[in-house]
mmCIF file of C-alpha atoms in Angstrom:
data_model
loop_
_atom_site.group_PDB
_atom_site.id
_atom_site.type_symbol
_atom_site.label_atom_id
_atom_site.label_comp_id
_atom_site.label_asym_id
_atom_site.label_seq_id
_atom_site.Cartn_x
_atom_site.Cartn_y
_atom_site.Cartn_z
ATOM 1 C CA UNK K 15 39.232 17.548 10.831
ATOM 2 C CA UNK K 16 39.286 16.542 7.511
ATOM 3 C CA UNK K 17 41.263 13.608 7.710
ATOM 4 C CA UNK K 18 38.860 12.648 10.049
ATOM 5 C CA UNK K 19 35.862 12.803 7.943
ATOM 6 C CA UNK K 20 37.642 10.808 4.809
ATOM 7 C CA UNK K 21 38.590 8.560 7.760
ATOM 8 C CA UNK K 22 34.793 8.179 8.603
ATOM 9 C CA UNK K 23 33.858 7.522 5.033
ATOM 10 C CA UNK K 24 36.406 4.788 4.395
ATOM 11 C CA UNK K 25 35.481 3.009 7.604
ATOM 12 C CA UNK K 26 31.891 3.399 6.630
ATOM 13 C CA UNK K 27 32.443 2.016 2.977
ATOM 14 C CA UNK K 28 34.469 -1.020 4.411
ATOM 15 C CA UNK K 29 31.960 -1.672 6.481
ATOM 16 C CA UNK K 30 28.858 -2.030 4.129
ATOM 17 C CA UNK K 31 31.594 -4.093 2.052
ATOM 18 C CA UNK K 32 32.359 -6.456 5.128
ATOM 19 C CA UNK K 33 28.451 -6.830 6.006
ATOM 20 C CA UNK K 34 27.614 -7.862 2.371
ATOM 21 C CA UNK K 35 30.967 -10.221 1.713
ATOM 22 C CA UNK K 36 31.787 -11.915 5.420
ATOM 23 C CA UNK K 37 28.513 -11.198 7.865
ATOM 24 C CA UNK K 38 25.403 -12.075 6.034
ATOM 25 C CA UNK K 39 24.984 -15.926 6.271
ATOM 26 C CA UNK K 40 21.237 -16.097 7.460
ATOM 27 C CA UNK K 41 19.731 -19.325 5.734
ATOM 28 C CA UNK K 42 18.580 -17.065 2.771
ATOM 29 C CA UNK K 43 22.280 -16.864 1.788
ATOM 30 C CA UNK K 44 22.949 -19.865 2.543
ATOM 31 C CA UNK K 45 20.015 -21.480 0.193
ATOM 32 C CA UNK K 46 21.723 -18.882 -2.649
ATOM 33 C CA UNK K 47 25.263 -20.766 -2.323
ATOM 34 C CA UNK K 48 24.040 -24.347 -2.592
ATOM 35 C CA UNK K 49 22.624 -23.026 -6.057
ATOM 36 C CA UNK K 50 25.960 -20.871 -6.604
ATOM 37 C CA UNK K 51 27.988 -24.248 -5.876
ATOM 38 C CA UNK K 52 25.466 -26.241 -7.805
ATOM 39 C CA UNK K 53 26.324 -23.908 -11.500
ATOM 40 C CA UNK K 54 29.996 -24.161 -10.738
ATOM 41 C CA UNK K 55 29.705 -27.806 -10.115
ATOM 42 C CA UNK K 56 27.943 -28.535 -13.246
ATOM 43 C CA UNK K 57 30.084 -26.454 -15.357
ATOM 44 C CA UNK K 58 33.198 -27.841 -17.095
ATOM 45 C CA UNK K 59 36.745 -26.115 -17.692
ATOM 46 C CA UNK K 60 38.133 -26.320 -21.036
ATOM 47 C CA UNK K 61 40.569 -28.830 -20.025
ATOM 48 C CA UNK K 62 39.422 -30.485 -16.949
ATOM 49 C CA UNK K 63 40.954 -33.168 -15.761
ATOM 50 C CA UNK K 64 38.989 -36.599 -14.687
ATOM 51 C CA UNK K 65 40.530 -36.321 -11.246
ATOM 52 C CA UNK K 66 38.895 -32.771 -11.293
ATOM 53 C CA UNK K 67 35.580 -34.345 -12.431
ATOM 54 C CA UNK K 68 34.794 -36.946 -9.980
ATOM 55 C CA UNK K 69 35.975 -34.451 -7.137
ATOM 56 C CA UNK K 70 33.438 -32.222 -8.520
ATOM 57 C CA UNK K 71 30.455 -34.853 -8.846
ATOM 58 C CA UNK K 72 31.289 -36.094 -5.138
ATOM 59 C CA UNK K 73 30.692 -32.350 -3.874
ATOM 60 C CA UNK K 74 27.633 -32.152 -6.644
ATOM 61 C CA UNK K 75 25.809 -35.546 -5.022
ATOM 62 C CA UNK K 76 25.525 -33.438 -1.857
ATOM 63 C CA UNK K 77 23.666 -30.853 -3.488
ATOM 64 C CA UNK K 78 20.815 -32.713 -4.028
ATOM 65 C CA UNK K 79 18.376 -34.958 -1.934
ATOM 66 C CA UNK K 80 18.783 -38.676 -1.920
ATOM 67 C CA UNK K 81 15.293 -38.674 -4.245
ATOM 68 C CA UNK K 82 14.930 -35.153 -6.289
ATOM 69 C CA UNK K 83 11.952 -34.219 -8.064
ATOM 70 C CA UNK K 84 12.691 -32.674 -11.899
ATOM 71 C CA UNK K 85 10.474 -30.697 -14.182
ATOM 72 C CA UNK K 86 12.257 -29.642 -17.395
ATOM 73 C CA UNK K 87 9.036 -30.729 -19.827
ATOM 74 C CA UNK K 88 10.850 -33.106 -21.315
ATOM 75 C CA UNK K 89 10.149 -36.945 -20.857
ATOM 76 C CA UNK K 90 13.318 -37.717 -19.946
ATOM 77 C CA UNK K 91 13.802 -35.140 -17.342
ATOM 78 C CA UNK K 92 10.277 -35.579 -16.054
ATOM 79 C CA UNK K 93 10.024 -37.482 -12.845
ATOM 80 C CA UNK K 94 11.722 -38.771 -9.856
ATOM 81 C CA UNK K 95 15.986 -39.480 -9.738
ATOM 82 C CA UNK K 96 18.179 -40.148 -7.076
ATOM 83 C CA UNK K 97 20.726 -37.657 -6.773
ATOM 84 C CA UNK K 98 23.346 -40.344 -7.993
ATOM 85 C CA UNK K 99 21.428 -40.713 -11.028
ATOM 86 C CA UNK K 100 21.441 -36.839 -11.392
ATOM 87 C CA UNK K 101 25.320 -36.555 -11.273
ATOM 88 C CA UNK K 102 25.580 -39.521 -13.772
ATOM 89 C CA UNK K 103 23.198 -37.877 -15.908
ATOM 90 C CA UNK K 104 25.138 -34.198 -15.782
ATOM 91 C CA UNK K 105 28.252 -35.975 -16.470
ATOM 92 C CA UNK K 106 26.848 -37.514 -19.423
ATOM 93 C CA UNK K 107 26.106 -34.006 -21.201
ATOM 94 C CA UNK K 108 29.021 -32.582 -20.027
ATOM 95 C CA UNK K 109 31.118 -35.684 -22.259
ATOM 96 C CA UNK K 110 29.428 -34.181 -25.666
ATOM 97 C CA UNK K 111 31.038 -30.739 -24.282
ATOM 98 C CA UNK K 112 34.336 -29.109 -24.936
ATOM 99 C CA UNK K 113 33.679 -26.702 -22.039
ATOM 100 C CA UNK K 114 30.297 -25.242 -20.678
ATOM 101 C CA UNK K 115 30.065 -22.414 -17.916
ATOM 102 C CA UNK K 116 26.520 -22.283 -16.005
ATOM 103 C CA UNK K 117 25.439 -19.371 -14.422
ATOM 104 C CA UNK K 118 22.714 -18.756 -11.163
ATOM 105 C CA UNK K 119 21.481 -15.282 -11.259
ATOM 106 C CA UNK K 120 18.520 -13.135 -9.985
ATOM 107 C CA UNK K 121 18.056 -15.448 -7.308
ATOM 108 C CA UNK K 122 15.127 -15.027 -5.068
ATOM 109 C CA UNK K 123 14.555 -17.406 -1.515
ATOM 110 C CA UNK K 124 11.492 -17.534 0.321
ATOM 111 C CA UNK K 125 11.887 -19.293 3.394
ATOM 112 C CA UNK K 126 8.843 -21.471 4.273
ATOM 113 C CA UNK K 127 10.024 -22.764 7.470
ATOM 114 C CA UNK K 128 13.502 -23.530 9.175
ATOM 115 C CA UNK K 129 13.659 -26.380 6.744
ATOM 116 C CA UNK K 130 12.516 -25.543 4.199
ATOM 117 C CA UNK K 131 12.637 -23.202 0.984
ATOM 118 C CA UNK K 132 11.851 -22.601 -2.299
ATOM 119 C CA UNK K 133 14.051 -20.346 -4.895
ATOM 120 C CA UNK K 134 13.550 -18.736 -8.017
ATOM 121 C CA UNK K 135 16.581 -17.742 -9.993
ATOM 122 C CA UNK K 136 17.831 -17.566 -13.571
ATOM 123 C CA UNK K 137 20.324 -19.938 -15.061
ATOM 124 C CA UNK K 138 22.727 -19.649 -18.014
ATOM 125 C CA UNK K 139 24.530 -21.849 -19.772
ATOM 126 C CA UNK K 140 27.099 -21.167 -22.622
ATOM 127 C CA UNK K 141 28.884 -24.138 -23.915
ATOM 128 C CA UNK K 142 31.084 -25.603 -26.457
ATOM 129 C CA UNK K 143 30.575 -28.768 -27.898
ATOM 130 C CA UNK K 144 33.049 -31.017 -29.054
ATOM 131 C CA UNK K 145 32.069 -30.680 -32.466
ATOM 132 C CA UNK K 146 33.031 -27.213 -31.890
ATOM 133 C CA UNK K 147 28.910 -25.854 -31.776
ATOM 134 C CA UNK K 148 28.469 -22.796 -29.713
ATOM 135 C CA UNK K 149 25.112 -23.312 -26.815
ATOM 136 C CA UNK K 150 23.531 -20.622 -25.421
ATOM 137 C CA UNK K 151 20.302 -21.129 -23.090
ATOM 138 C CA UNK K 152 18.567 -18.741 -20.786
ATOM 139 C CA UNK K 153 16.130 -20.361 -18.431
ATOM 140 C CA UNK K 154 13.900 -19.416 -15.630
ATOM 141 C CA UNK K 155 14.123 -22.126 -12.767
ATOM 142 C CA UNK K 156 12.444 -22.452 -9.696
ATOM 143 C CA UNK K 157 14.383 -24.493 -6.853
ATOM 144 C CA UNK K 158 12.920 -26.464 -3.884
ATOM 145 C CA UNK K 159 15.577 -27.048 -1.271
ATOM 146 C CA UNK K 160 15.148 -28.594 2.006
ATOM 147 C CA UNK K 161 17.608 -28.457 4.871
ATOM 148 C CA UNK K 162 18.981 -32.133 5.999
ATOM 149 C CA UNK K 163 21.638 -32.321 8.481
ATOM 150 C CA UNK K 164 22.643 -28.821 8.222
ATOM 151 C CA UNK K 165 23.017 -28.709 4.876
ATOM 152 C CA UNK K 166 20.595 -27.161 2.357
ATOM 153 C CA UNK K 167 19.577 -29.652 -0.709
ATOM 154 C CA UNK K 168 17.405 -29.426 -3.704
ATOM 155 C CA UNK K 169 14.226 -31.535 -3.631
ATOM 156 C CA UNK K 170 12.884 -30.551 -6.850
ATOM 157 C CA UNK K 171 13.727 -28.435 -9.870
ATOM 158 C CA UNK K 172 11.470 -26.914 -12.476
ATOM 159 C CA UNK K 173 12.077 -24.980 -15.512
ATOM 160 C CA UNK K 174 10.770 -22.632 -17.847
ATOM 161 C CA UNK K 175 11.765 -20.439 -20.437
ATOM 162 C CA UNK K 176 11.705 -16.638 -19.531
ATOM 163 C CA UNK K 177 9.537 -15.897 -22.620
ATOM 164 C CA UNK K 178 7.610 -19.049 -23.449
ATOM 165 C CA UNK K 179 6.392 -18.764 -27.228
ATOM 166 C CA UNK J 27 33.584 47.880 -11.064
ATOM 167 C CA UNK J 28 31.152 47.062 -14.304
ATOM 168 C CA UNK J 29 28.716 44.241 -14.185
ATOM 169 C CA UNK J 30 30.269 42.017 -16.437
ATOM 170 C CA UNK J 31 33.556 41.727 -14.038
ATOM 171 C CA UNK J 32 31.121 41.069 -10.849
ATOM 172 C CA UNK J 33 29.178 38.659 -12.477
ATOM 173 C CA UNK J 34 33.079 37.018 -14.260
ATOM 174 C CA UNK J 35 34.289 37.293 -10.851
ATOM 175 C CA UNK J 36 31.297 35.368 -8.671
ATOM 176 C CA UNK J 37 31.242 32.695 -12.300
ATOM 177 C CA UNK J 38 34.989 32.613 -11.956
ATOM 178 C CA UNK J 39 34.514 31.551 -8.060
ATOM 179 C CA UNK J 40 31.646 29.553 -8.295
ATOM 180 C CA UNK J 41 32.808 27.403 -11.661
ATOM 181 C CA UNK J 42 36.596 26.986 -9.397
ATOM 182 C CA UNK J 43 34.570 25.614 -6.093
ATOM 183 C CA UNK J 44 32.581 23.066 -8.214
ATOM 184 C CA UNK J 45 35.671 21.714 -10.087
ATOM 185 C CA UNK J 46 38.093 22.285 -7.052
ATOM 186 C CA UNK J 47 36.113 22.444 -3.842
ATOM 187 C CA UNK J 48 37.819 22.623 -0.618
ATOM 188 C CA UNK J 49 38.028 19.307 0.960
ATOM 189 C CA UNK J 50 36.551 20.596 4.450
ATOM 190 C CA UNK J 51 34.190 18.369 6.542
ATOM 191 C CA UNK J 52 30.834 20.344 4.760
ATOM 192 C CA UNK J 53 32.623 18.713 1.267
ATOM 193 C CA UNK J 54 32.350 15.377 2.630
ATOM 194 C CA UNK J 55 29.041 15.670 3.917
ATOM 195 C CA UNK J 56 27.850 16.538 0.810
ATOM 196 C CA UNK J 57 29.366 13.879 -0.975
ATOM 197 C CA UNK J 58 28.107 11.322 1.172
ATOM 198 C CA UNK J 59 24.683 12.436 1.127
ATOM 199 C CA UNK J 60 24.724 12.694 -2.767
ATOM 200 C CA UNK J 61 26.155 9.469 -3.130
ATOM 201 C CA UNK J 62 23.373 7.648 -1.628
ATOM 202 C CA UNK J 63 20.381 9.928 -3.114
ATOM 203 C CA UNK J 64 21.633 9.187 -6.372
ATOM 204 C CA UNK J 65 22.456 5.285 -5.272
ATOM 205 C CA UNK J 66 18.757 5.243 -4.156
ATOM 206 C CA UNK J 67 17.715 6.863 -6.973
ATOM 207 C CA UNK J 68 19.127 5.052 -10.099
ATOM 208 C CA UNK J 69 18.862 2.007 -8.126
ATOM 209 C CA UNK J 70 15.476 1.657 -7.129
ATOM 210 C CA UNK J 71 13.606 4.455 -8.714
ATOM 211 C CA UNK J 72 15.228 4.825 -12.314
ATOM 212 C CA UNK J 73 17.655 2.244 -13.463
ATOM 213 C CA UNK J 74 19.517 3.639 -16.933
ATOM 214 C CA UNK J 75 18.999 1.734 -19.403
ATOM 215 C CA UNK J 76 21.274 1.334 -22.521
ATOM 216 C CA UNK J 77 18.914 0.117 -25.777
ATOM 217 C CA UNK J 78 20.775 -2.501 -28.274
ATOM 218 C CA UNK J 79 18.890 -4.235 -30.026
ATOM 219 C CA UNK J 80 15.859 -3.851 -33.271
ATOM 220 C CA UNK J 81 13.570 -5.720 -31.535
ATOM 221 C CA UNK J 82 11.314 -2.627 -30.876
ATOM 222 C CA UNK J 83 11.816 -0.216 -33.742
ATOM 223 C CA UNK J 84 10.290 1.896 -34.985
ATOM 224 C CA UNK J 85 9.077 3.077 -31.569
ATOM 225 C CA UNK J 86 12.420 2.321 -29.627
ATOM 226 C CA UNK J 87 15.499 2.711 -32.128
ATOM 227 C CA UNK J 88 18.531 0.083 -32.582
ATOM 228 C CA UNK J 89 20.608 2.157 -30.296
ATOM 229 C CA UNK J 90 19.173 4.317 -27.736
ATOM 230 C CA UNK J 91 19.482 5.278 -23.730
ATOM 231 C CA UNK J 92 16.310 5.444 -21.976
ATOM 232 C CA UNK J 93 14.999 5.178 -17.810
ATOM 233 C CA UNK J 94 13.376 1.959 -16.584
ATOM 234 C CA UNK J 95 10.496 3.310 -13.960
ATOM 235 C CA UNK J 96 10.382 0.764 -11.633
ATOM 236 C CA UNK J 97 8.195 2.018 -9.395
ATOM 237 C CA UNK J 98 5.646 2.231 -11.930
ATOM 238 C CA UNK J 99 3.928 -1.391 -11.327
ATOM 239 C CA UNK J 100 4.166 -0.930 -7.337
ATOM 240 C CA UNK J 101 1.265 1.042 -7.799
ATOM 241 C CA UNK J 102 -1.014 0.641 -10.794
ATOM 242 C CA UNK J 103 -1.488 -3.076 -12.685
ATOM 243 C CA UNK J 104 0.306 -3.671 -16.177
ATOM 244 C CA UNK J 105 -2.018 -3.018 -18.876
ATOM 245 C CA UNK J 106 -1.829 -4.183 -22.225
ATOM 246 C CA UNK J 107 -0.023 -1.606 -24.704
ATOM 247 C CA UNK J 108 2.534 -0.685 -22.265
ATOM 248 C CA UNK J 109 5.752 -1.568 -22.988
ATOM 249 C CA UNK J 110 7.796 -2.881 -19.851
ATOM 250 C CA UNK J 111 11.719 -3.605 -18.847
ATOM 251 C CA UNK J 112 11.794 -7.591 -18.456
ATOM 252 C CA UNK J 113 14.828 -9.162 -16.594
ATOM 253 C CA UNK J 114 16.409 -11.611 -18.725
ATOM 254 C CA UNK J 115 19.515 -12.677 -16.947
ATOM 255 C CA UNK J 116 21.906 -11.106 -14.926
ATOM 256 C CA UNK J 117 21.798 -7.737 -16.878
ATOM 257 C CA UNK J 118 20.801 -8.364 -19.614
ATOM 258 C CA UNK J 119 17.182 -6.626 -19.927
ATOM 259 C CA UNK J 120 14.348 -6.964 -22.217
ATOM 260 C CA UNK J 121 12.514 -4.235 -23.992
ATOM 261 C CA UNK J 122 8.270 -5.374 -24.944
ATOM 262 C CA UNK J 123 5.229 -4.710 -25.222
ATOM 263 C CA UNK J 124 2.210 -6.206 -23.251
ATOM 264 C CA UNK J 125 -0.308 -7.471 -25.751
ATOM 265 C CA UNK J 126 -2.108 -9.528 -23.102
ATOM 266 C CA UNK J 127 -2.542 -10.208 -19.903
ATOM 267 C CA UNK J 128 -3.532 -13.610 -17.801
ATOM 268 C CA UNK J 129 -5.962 -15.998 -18.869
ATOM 269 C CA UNK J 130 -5.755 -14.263 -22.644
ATOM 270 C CA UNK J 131 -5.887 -16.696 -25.051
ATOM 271 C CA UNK J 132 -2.985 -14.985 -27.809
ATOM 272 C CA UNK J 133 -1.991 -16.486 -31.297
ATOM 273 C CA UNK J 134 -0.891 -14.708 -35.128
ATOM 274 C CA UNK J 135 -2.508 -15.809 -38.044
ATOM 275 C CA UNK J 136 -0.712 -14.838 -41.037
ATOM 276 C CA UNK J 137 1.173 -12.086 -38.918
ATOM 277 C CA UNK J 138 -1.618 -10.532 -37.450
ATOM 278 C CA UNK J 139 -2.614 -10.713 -34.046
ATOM 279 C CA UNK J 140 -5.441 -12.053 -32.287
ATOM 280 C CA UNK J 141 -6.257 -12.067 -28.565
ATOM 281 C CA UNK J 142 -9.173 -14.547 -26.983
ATOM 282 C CA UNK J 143 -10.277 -14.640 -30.936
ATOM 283 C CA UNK J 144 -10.518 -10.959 -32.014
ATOM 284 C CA UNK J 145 -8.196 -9.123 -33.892
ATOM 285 C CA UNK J 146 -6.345 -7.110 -31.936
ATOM 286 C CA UNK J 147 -5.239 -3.276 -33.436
ATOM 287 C CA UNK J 148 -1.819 -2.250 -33.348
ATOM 288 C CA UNK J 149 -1.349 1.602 -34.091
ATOM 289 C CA UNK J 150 2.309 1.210 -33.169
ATOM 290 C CA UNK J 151 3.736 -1.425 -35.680
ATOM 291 C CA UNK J 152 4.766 0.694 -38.913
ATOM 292 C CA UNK J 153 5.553 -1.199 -42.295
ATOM 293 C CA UNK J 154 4.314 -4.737 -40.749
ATOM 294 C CA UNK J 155 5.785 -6.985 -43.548
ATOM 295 C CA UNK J 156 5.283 -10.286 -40.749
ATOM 296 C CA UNK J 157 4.266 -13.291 -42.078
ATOM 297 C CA UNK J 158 3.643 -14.978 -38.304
ATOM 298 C CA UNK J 159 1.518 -18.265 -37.194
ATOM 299 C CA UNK J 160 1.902 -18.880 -33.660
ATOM 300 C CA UNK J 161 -1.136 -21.284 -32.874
ATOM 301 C CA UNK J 162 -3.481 -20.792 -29.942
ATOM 302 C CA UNK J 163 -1.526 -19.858 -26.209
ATOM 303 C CA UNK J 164 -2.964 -19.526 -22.652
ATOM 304 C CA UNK J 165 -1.518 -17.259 -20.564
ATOM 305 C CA UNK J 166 -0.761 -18.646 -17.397
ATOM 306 C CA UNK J 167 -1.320 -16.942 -14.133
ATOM 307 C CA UNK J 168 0.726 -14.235 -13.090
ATOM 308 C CA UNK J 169 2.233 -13.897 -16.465
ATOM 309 C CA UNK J 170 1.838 -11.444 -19.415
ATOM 310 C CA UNK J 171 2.392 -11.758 -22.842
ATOM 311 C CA UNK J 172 4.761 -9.462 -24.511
ATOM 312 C CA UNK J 173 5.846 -9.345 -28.166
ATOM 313 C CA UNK J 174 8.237 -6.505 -29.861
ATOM 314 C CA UNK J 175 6.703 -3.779 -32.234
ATOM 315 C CA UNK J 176 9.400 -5.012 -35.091
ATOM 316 C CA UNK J 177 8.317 -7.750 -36.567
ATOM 317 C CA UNK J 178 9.977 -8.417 -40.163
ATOM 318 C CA UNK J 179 12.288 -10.181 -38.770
ATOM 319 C CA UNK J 180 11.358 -14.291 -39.027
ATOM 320 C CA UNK J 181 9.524 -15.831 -35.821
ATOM 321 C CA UNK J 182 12.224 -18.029 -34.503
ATOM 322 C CA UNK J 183 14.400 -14.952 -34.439
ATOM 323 C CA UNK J 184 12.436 -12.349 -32.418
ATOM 324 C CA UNK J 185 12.261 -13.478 -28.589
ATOM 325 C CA UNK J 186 8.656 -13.241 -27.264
ATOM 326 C CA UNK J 187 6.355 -14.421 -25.046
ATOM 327 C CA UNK J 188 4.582 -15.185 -21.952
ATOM 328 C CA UNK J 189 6.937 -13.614 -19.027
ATOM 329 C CA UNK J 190 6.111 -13.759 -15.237
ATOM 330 C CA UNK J 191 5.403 -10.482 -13.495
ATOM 331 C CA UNK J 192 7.544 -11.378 -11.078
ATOM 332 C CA UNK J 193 10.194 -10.304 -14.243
ATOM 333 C CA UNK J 194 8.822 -7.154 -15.215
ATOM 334 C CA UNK J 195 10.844 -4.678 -13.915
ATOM 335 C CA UNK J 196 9.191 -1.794 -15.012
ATOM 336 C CA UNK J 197 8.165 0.800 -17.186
ATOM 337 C CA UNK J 198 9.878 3.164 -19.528
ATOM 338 C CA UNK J 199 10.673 7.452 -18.934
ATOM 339 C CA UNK J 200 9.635 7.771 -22.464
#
């Protein structure tokens, strides 16, 4: 009877743990890996190859639209860029870095329609610059994907600090 | 047999069931159904909360445990003078206080503070040695401002703000 019961609770406990990790892939989770895959991209190893790179910036040129709107408040991240000009670009600051490891937390998808969403989340990024600097930034972004082909993409990209002075 | 040796013996029982109960299916039933009240509970009704950091002394010290209450804004509006859990990142949580709400118009002059243009009194800021300007700041909609109650420490180094709502967490036990 007992062995029963513990055998109950086990099967139970895998089974939440199977639901979460293999069975949920409604669009919401799907939305939350593009932006997953889009932080692991961006980051850089300590010493990554360039063969590693430019496999990485293939996969990251998928991630967003063919035209993707940004918002960061600064003039040159303010406008319109094609998402080969946004892979150049995070390739750029990642040659001033050492390493850098980006994070996409807390992230929250409303669905608006079957193709479309929009996604708040937090992202952090601690990096090393080759000059040996330490970065540490905290920001609150808000994500609008779109689904093309299948496939999820970002169509714009604002940020914000959490606590704006 | 005396009192004392009825009451040893039914202490001695009850202390050896607690520490060593008997794994029978009522034991398992038990455990399951505690396991999820307290899941529920410290999940969605009060989240521990470990306190590191100065940035609200005197009220809150340096090192401290406390309850965030986050049911506590699913039912009445955040008013100013309360001071609120804010998710940072991940989890890594914010202690503040509100000291304004949306459409406020905040700033310091000389370390004091000022909301829409009048000074604003604040009972629970103890040796105020702050030397703050922050000019002029609209709070945007659906955001509140919060600042910490320490502030000797220089502006740049004492994170404050305007937050979203959609951050605050909650509230505090005590």
């Amino acid at each position: 009877m007992v062995k029963k019961f513990i055998l109950i609770d086990i099967l139970l406990l895998v089974g939440v743990v199977a639901y979460f990790v293999f069975f949920r892939t409604d669009e919401r989770e799907l939305v939350k890996k593009q932006l997953i895959e889009l932080a692991r991209l961006s980051s850089k190893g300590e010493s990554e190859k360039t063969t590693t790179m430019i496999i990485k910036n293939q996969s990251l040129q998928k991630i967003f639209a063919p035209e993707c709107e940004l918002h960061f408040g600064i003039n040159m991240f303010d406008g319109k860029f094609s998402n080969l000009q946004l892979v150049n670009s995070i390739s750029q600051a990642n040659m001033y870095l050492q390493s850098s490891v980006i994070k996409a937390s807390d992230i929250e998808v409303f669905l608006i329609d079957e193709q479309n969403a929009e996604a708040d989340f937090t992202g952090e990024f601690k990096g090393r610059s080759k000059s040996g600097e330490y970065i540490e930034e905290v920001r609150a972004l808000s994500a609008k994907m779109q689904k093309i082909d299948g496939e999820w993409v970002i169509t714009a990209i604002t940020i914000q600090k959490v606590l704006e002075k | 047999m005396s009192l004392p040796l009825v009451f040893f013996t039914i202490m001695s029982g009850f202390i050896k069931n607690f520490f060593f109960p008997k794994l029978n299916k009522y034991f398992f039933i038990r455990l399951s159904v505690t396991v999820v009240i307290l899941t529920v509970l410290f999940s969605f009704v009060l989240m521990p909360a470990f306190i590191n950091g100065r940035s609200m002394e005197p009220s809150y010290s340096a090192v401290g445990f406390n309850f965030c209450t986050k049911l506590k804004y699913k039912f009445n509006p955040i008013q100013v003078g309360d001071v609120v859990v804010i998710r940072y990142v991940d989890k890594k949580f914010f202690l503040k206080r509100v000291v304004a709400l949306e459409n406020d118009v905040v700033e310091f002059r000389n370390g004091v503070l000022f909301v829409n243009g009048v000074y604003r009194y604040e009972p629970y800021i103890k040796n105020n040695q702050c030397d703050w300007n922050l000019p002029p700041r609209l709070v945007q909609k659906n955001h509140v401002y919060v600042v910490g109650d320490n502030r000797t420490m220089p502006m740049n180094q004492h994170q404050f703000g305007q937050v979203a709502v959609s951050r605050v967490v909650g509230g505090v036990l005590w």
